[in-house]
Tab-separated table of C-alpha atoms in Angstrom:
chain	number	residue	atom	x	y	z
A	3	MET	CA	0.000	0.000	0.000
A	4	ASN	CA	2.846	2.413	0.832
A	5	LYS	CA	4.468	1.732	-2.545
A	6	LEU	CA	1.183	2.524	-4.280
A	7	LEU	CA	0.871	5.829	-2.406
A	8	ILE	CA	4.477	6.740	-3.214
A	9	CYS	CA	3.911	5.951	-6.914
A	10	LEU	CA	0.742	8.057	-6.971
A	11	GLY	CA	2.573	10.904	-5.217
A	12	VAL	CA	5.425	10.823	-7.750
A	13	MET	CA	2.963	10.756	-10.651
A	14	MET	CA	1.038	13.733	-9.240
A	15	LEU	CA	4.281	15.673	-8.692
A	16	SER	CA	5.356	14.982	-12.290
A	17	VAL	CA	2.002	16.220	-13.591
A	18	CYS	CA	2.315	19.400	-11.492
A	19	ILE	CA	5.861	20.043	-12.713
A	20	SER	CA	5.004	19.397	-16.366
A	21	ASN	CA	1.945	21.675	-16.107
A	22	SER	CA	4.129	24.566	-14.977
A	23	GLN	CA	6.559	24.130	-17.890
A	24	LYS	CA	5.834	26.055	-21.082
A	25	MET	CA	7.560	26.101	-24.436
A	26	TYR	CA	7.437	29.110	-26.705
A	27	ASP	CA	8.081	28.659	-30.419
A	28	LEU	CA	10.444	31.066	-32.121
A	29	ASP	CA	8.833	33.332	-34.710
A	30	THR	CA	11.449	32.813	-37.427
A	31	ASP	CA	9.989	35.564	-39.624
A	32	GLU	CA	10.531	38.182	-36.909
A	33	SER	CA	13.755	36.889	-35.281
A	34	LEU	CA	17.243	37.740	-36.501
A	35	LEU	CA	20.869	37.165	-35.619
A	36	ASN	CA	22.960	40.169	-36.681
A	37	TRP	CA	26.725	39.725	-37.045
A	38	LYS	CA	29.639	42.118	-37.291
A	39	SER	CA	33.330	41.517	-37.925
A	40	ASP	CA	36.140	44.029	-38.340
A	41	TYR	CA	39.603	44.031	-39.750
A	42	VAL	CA	42.342	43.848	-37.124
A	43	PHE	CA	43.004	47.586	-37.135
A	44	LYS	CA	39.282	48.452	-37.357
A	45	ILE	CA	39.787	50.432	-40.548
A	46	ALA	CA	36.690	48.781	-41.911
A	47	GLY	CA	34.620	45.692	-41.482
A	48	HIS	CA	31.457	43.949	-42.523
A	49	HIS	CA	28.086	43.306	-40.962
A	50	GLY	CA	24.963	41.436	-41.877
A	51	PHE	CA	22.482	38.895	-40.599
A	52	VAL	CA	21.559	35.226	-40.492
A	53	LYS	CA	18.046	33.818	-40.052
A	54	PHE	CA	16.796	31.051	-37.799
A	55	ASN	CA	15.245	27.737	-38.904
A	56	ASP	CA	13.486	27.129	-35.605
A	57	GLY	CA	13.786	27.453	-31.881
A	58	LYS	CA	12.089	27.082	-28.528
A	59	LEU	CA	12.283	28.949	-25.252
A	60	ILE	CA	11.497	26.924	-22.141
A	61	THR	CA	10.049	28.369	-18.940
A	62	ILE	CA	9.004	26.885	-15.621
A	63	ASN	CA	6.602	28.955	-13.531
A	64	GLY	CA	7.307	31.933	-15.801
A	65	ASN	CA	11.106	31.729	-15.389
A	66	ILE	CA	13.318	31.031	-18.403
A	67	THR	CA	15.107	27.740	-17.816
A	68	GLY	CA	16.319	26.750	-21.278
A	69	GLY	CA	16.123	27.132	-24.996
A	70	HIS	CA	17.481	25.742	-28.222
A	71	PHE	CA	17.741	27.387	-31.620
A	72	THR	CA	18.776	26.304	-35.118
A	73	ILE	CA	20.521	28.933	-37.251
A	74	ASP	CA	20.197	28.648	-41.038
A	75	MET	CA	23.740	29.410	-42.222
A	76	THR	CA	22.591	29.329	-45.862
A	77	THR	CA	20.808	32.652	-45.216
A	78	ILE	CA	23.944	34.594	-44.256
A	79	GLU	CA	23.870	38.066	-45.796
A	80	ASN	CA	26.144	41.085	-45.827
A	81	ILE	CA	24.342	44.445	-45.612
A	82	ASP	CA	27.103	47.015	-45.152
A	83	GLY	CA	26.832	48.111	-48.773
A	84	GLY	CA	30.093	46.797	-50.147
A	85	TYR	CA	31.226	43.544	-51.704
A	86	ASN	CA	27.875	41.906	-50.937
A	87	GLU	CA	27.669	39.154	-53.553
A	88	GLY	CA	31.357	38.265	-53.548
A	89	LEU	CA	31.676	38.473	-49.771
A	90	VAL	CA	28.582	36.358	-49.150
A	91	SER	CA	29.856	33.705	-51.554
A	92	HIS	CA	33.211	33.815	-49.775
A	93	LEU	CA	31.575	33.466	-46.325
A	94	LYS	CA	29.514	30.509	-47.530
A	95	ASN	CA	32.398	28.559	-49.061
A	96	GLU	CA	35.012	26.419	-47.327
A	97	ASP	CA	37.161	29.473	-46.510
A	98	PHE	CA	34.796	30.357	-43.665
A	99	PHE	CA	31.492	28.601	-42.869
A	100	ASP	CA	31.409	25.889	-45.552
A	101	ILE	CA	27.607	26.013	-45.554
A	102	TYR	CA	27.338	23.266	-48.153
A	103	LYS	CA	28.829	20.847	-45.620
A	104	TYR	CA	27.474	22.611	-42.469
A	105	PRO	CA	24.176	24.313	-43.410
A	106	THR	CA	23.080	24.880	-39.807
A	107	ALA	CA	24.517	26.054	-36.518
A	108	TYR	CA	22.951	25.523	-33.099
A	109	ILE	CA	22.787	27.188	-29.739
A	110	GLU	CA	21.380	25.508	-26.660
A	111	PHE	CA	20.987	27.137	-23.248
A	112	THR	CA	22.550	24.936	-20.580
A	113	ASN	CA	21.949	27.175	-17.556
A	114	VAL	CA	19.956	30.369	-16.996
A	115	VAL	CA	20.204	32.584	-13.909
A	116	TYR	CA	17.801	35.501	-13.580
A	117	ASN	CA	18.890	38.722	-11.881
A	118	LYS	CA	15.583	40.358	-11.004
A	119	SER	CA	17.131	43.631	-9.775
A	120	ILE	CA	18.373	44.476	-13.284
A	121	ASN	CA	15.919	42.310	-15.275
A	122	GLU	CA	18.726	40.379	-16.916
A	123	HIS	CA	19.400	36.718	-17.569
A	124	LEU	CA	22.906	35.284	-17.386
A	125	ILE	CA	22.945	32.456	-19.893
A	126	ASP	CA	25.430	29.625	-20.300
A	127	ALA	CA	25.039	27.940	-23.667
A	128	MET	CA	26.677	25.562	-26.107
A	129	LEU	CA	27.239	27.072	-29.532
A	130	THR	CA	27.843	24.640	-32.380
A	131	ILE	CA	29.263	25.910	-35.670
A	132	LYS	CA	30.805	23.589	-38.285
A	133	ASP	CA	30.184	20.641	-35.905
A	134	VAL	CA	32.433	22.280	-33.284
A	135	SER	CA	30.678	22.833	-29.943
A	136	LYS	CA	32.054	25.340	-27.445
A	137	PRO	CA	30.548	27.003	-24.380
A	138	VAL	CA	29.557	30.669	-24.491
A	139	LYS	CA	28.237	32.944	-21.773
A	140	PHE	CA	26.185	36.091	-22.289
A	141	THR	CA	23.455	38.239	-20.807
A	142	ALA	CA	19.982	38.625	-22.267
A	143	LYS	CA	16.946	40.735	-21.570
A	144	ALA	CA	13.463	39.283	-21.940
A	145	ASP	CA	10.215	41.198	-22.356
A	146	GLY	CA	7.218	39.083	-21.379
A	147	THR	CA	4.785	41.677	-22.715
A	148	ASP	CA	6.193	41.546	-26.266
A	149	ASN	CA	7.443	37.939	-25.999
A	150	THR	CA	10.934	39.013	-27.060
A	151	MET	CA	14.487	38.444	-25.940
A	152	THR	CA	17.605	40.389	-26.905
A	153	ALA	CA	21.254	39.538	-26.365
A	154	ARG	CA	24.642	40.787	-27.460
A	155	PHE	CA	27.897	38.825	-27.284
A	156	LYS	CA	31.187	38.136	-29.038
A	157	ILE	CA	33.017	34.955	-29.924
A	158	ASP	CA	36.543	34.183	-31.027
A	159	ARG	CA	35.902	32.705	-34.475
A	160	SER	CA	39.090	30.625	-34.394
A	161	ARG	CA	37.657	28.492	-31.548
A	162	TRP	CA	35.048	27.212	-34.064
A	163	GLN	CA	37.602	26.784	-36.879
A	164	ILE	CA	36.189	29.728	-38.802
A	165	ASN	CA	39.419	30.700	-40.497
A	166	TYR	CA	40.212	32.158	-43.865
A	167	ASN	CA	42.375	29.563	-45.615
A	168	HIS	CA	45.100	32.107	-46.338
A	169	ASP	CA	47.504	32.922	-43.478
A	170	LEU	CA	48.281	36.500	-44.486
A	171	LYS	CA	44.672	37.430	-45.164
A	172	ASP	CA	43.390	35.584	-42.060
A	173	SER	CA	45.738	37.620	-39.872
A	174	THR	CA	44.172	40.878	-41.121
A	175	ILE	CA	40.669	39.857	-39.986
A	176	SER	CA	39.773	40.257	-36.326
A	177	GLU	CA	39.123	36.974	-34.553
A	178	ALA	CA	36.195	38.588	-32.730
A	179	VAL	CA	32.730	38.263	-34.236
A	180	GLU	CA	29.965	40.235	-32.548
A	181	PHE	CA	26.367	39.023	-32.450
A	182	ASN	CA	23.265	41.087	-31.728
A	183	VAL	CA	20.312	38.768	-31.329
A	184	TYR	CA	16.622	39.611	-31.507
A	185	LEU	CA	14.230	36.758	-30.727
A	186	LYS	CA	10.434	36.979	-31.030
A	187	PHE	CA	8.248	34.172	-29.699
A	188	LYS	CA	4.752	33.074	-30.649
């Protein structure tokens, strides 16, 4: 009889926990990942965007606890006004992202800590580009009224093997790539 009561208690607890968990689908038409990269001496640089394939934000009792997002690397665009077609082709080929072999990138939140006093989330995540997964850490702001989240962070592109296959030219490009992320949820 005690085992039956324990089993029923566990089942009821699982139902309560699962009822408090919600998943929000990413609105891929409204969400965007903006990128920016400079030359080493910041004389000039390039910026553009990449779109998302899909994504989900996970909450428990209204608190963000996780998320996972698929980035469509085939949509990478350059919008700074110069060298668009040639640069985009160059970014897509094996010199940089090799999108024909690696058409998607992924980011998955592994830990989220909310700082209520400044309405900011500290997020630990795994970022996978070109089948290389590395941890990243950044802050994000969520707006529950608009169902949006924004974040800004930088990565060292060489950690993900995003290198121009020419030593001299690679050394003129900054290893830092900045991301400004706007996520809208349905």
